[in-house]
XYZ file of N, CA, C and O in Angstrom:
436
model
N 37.858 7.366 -37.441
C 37.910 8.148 -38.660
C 37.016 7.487 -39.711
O 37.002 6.262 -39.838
N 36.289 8.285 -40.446
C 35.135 7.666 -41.587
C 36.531 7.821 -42.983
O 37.576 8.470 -42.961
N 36.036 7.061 -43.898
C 36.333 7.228 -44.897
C 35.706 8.708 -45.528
O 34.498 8.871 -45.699
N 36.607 9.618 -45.801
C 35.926 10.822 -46.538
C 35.502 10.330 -48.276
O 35.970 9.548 -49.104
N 34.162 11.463 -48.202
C 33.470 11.200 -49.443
C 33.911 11.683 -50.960
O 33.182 11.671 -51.952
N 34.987 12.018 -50.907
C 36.171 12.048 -51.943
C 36.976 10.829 -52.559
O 37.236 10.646 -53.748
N 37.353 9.932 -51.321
C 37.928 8.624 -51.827
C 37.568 8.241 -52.804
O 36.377 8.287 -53.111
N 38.606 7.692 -53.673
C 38.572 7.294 -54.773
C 38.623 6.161 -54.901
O 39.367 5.382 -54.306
N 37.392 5.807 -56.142
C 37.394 4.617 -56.318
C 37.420 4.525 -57.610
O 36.654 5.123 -58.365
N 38.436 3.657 -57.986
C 38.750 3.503 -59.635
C 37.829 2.832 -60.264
O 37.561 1.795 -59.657
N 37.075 3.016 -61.471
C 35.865 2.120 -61.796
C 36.857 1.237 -62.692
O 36.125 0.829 -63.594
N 38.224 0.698 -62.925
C 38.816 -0.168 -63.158
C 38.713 -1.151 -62.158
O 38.786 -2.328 -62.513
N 38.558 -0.879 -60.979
C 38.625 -1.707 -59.780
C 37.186 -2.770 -60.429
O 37.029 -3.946 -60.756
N 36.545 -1.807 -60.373
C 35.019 -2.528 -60.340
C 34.994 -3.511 -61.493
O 35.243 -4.701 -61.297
N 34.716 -3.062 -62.621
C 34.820 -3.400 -64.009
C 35.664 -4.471 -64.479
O 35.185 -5.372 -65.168
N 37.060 -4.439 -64.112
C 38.123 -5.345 -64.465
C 38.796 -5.788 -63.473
O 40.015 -5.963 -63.488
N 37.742 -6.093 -62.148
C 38.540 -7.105 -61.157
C 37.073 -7.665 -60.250
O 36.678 -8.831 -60.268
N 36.561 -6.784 -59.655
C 35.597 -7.152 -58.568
C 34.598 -7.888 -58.954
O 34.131 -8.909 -58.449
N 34.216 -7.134 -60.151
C 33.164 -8.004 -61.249
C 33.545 -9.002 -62.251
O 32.722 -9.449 -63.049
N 34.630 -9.319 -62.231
C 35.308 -10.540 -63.002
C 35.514 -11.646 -62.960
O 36.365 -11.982 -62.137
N 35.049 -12.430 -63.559
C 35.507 -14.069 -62.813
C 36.709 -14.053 -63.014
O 37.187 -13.525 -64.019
N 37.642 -14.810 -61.805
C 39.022 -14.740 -61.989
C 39.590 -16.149 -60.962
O 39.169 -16.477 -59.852
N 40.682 -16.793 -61.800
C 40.888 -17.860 -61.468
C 41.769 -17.965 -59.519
O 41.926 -18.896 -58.728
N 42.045 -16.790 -59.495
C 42.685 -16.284 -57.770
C 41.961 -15.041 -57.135
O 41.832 -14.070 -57.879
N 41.616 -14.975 -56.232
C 40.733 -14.329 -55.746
C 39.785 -13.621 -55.989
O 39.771 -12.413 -55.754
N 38.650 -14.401 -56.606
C 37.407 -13.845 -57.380
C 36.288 -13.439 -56.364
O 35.874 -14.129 -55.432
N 35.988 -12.515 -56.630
C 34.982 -11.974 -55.932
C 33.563 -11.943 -56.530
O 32.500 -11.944 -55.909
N 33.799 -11.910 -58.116
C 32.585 -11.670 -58.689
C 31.391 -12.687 -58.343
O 30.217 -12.318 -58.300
N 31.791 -13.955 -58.110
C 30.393 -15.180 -57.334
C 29.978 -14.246 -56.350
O 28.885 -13.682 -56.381
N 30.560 -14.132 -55.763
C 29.802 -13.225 -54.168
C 29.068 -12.019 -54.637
O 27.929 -11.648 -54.353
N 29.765 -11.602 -55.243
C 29.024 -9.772 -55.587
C 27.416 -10.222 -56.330
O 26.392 -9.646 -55.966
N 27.402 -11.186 -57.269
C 26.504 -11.465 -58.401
C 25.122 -12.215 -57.332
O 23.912 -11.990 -57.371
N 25.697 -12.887 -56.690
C 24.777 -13.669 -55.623
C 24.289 -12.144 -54.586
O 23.279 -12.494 -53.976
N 24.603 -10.824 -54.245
C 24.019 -9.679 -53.877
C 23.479 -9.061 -54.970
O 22.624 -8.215 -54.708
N 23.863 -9.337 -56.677
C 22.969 -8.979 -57.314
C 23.658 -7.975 -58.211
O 23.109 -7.485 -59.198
N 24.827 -7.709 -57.837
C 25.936 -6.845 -58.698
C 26.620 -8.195 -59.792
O 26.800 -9.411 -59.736
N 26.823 -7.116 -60.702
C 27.087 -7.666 -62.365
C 27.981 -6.236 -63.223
O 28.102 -5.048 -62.926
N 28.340 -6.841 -64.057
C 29.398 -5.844 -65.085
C 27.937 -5.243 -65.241
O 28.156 -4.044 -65.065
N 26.581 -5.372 -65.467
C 25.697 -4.481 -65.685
C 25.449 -3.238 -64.964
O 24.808 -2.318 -65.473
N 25.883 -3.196 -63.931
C 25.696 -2.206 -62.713
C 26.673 -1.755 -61.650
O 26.550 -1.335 -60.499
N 27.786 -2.020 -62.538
C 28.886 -1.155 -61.497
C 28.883 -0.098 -60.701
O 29.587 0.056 -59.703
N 27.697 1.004 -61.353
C 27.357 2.228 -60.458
C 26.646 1.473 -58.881
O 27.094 1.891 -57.813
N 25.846 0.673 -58.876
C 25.094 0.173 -57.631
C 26.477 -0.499 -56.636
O 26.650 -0.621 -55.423
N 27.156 -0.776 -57.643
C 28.350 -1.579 -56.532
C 29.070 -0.384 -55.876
O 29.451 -0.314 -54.707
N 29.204 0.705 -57.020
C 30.215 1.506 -56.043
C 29.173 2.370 -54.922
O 29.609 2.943 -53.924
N 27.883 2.334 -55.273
C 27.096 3.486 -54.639
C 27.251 2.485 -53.120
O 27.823 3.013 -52.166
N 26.848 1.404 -53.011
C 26.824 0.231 -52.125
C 28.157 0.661 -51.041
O 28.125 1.345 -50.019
N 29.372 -0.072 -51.751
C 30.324 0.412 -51.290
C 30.740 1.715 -50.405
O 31.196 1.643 -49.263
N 30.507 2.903 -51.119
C 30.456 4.067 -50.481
C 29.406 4.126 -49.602
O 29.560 4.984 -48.733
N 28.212 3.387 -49.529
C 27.304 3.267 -48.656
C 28.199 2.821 -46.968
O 28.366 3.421 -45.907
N 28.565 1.534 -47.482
C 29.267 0.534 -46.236
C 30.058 1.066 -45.544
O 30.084 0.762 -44.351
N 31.033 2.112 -46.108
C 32.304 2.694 -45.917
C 31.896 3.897 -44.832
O 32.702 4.132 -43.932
N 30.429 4.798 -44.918
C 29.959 5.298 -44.643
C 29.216 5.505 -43.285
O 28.762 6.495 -42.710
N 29.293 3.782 -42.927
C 28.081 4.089 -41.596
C 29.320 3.186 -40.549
O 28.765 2.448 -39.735
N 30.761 3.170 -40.493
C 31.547 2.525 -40.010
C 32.590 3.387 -40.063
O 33.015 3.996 -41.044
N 33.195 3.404 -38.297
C 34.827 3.779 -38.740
C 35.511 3.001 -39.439
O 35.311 1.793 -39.564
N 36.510 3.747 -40.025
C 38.258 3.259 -40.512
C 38.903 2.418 -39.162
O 38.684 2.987 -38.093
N 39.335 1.695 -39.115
C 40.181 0.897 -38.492
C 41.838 0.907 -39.196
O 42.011 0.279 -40.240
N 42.676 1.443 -38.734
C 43.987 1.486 -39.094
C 44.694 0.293 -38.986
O 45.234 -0.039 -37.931
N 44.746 -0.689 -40.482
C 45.555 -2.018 -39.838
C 46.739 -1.991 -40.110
O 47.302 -2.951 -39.583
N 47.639 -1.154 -40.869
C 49.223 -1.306 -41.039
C 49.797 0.288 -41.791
O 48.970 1.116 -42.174
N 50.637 0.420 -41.859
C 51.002 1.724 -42.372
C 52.540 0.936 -42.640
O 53.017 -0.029 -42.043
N 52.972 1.560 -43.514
C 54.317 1.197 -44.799
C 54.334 2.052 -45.331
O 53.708 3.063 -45.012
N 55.380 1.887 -46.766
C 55.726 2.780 -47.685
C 55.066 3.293 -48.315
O 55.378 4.450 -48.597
N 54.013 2.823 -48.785
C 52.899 2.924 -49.284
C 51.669 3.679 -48.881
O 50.838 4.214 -49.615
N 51.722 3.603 -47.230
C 50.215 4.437 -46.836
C 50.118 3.968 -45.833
O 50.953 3.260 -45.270
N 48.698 4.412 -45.313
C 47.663 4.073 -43.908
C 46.706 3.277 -44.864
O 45.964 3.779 -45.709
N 46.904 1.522 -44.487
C 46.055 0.444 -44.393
C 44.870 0.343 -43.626
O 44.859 -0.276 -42.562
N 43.684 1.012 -44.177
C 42.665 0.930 -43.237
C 41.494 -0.075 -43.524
O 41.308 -0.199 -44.735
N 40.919 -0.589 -42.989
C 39.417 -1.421 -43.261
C 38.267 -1.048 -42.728
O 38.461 -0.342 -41.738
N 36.749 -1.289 -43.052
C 36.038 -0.887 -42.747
C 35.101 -2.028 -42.700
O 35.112 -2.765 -43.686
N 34.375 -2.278 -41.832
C 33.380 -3.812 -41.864
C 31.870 -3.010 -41.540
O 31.367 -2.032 -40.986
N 31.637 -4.004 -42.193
C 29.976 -3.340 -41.795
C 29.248 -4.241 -43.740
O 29.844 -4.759 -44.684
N 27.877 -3.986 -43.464
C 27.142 -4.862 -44.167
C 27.460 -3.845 -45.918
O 27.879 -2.724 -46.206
N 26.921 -5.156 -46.741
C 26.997 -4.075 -48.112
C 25.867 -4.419 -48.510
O 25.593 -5.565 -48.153
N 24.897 -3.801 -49.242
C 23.460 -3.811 -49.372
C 23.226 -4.251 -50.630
O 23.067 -3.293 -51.387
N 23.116 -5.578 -51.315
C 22.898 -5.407 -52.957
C 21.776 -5.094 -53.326
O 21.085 -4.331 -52.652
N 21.361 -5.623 -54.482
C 19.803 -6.131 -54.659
C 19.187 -6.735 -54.376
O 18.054 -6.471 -53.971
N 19.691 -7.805 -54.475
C 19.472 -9.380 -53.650
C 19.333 -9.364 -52.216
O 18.522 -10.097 -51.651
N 20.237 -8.401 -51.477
C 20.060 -8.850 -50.113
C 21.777 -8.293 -49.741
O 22.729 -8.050 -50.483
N 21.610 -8.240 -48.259
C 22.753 -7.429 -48.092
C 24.026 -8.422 -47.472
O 23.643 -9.575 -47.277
N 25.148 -8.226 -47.207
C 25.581 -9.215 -46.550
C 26.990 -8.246 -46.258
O 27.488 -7.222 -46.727
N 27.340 -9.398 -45.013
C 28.847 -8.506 -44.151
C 30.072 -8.615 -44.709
O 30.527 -9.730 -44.963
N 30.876 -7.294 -45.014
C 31.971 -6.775 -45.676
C 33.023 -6.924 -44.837
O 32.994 -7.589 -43.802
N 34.213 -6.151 -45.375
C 35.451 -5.646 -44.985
C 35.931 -4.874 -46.368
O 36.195 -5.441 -47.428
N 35.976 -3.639 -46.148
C 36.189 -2.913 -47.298
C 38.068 -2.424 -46.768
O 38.495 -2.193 -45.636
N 38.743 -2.415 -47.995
C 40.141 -1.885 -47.768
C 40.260 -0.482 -48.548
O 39.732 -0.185 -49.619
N 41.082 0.290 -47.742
C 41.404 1.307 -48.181
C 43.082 1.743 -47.922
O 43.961 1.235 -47.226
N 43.056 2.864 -48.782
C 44.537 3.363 -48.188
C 44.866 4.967 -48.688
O 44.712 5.424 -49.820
N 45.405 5.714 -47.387
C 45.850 6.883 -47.529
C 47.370 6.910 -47.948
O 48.220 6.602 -47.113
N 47.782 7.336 -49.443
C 49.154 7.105 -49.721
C 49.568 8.158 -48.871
O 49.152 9.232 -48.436
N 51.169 6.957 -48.774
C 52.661 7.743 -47.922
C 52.573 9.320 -48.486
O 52.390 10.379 -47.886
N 52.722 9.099 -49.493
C 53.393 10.628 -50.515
C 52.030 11.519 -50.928
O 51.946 12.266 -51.903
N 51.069 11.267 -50.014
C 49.611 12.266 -50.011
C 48.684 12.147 -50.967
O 48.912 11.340 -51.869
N 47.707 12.754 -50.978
C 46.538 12.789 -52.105
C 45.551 11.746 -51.343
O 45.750 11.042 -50.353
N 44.030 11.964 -52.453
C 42.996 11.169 -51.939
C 42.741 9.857 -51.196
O 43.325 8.976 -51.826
N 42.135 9.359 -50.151
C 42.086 7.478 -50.132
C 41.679 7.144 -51.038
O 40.783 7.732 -51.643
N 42.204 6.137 -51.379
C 41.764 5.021 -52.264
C 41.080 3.701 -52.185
O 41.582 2.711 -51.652
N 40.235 3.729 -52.589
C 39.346 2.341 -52.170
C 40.838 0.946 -53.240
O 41.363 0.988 -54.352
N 40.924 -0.062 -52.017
C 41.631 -1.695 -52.761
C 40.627 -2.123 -53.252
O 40.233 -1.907 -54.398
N 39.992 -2.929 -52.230
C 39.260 -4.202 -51.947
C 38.248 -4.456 -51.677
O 37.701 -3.373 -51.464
N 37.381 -5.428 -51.487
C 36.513 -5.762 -50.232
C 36.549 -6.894 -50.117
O 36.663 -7.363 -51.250
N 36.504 -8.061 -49.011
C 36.840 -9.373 -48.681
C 35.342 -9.325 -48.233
O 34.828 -8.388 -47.622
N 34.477 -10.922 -48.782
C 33.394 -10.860 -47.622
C 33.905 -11.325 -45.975
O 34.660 -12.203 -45.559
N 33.240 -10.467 -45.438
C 33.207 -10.982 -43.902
C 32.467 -12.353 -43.544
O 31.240 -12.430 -43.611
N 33.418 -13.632 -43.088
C 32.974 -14.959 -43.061
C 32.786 -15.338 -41.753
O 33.864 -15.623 -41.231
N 31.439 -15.502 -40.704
C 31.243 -16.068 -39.888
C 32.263 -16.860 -39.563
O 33.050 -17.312 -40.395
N 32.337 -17.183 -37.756
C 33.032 -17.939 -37.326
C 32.166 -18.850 -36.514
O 31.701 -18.440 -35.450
N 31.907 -20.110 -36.966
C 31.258 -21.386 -36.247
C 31.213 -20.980 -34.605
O 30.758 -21.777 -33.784
């Protein structure tokens, strides 16, 4: 299953977490080193919806909450592209996916 091109992605996500330095799970070093910045949140989400795009959904858990899905595959910045894991989720009680997350994808020695 692809992520459909409706999923929602909150530009709170972007703005006030992904792009943020934050003292527990900061992402913004990684994103800024591909070249994404609070300057260009549109390129992060276009990126994103890019990644989400050329990869199935993988179903990793389902709960109260929804269908836990991920999606791996590369994310393209400016800088240069590098390997993802994007999270998503179809809520229990219906309506659009929702984009969480994205974790970079970390080589294994």
């Amino acid at each position: 299953m692809r992520i459909p091109p409706d999923a929602i992605m909150a530009r709170e996500k972007l703005t006030h977490s992904l792009l943020v330095p934050r003292a527990k799970s900061d992402k913004s070093g990684f994103l800024a080193k591909l070249g994404f910045t609070l300057a260009n949140p549109d390129a992060l989400e276009a990126a994103i919806r890019a990644q989400a795009d050329c990869a199935d959904a993988a179903v990793e858990s389902v709960d109260v909450y929804g269908e836990h899905m991920t999606v791996s595959g590369v994310l393209a910045g400016p800088s240069g592209p590098r390997p993802v894991i994007t999270v998503w989720v179809r809520p229990a009680a219906g309506g659009p996916v929702r984009f969480v997350t994205l974790k970079p994808l970390r080589s294994r020695p």
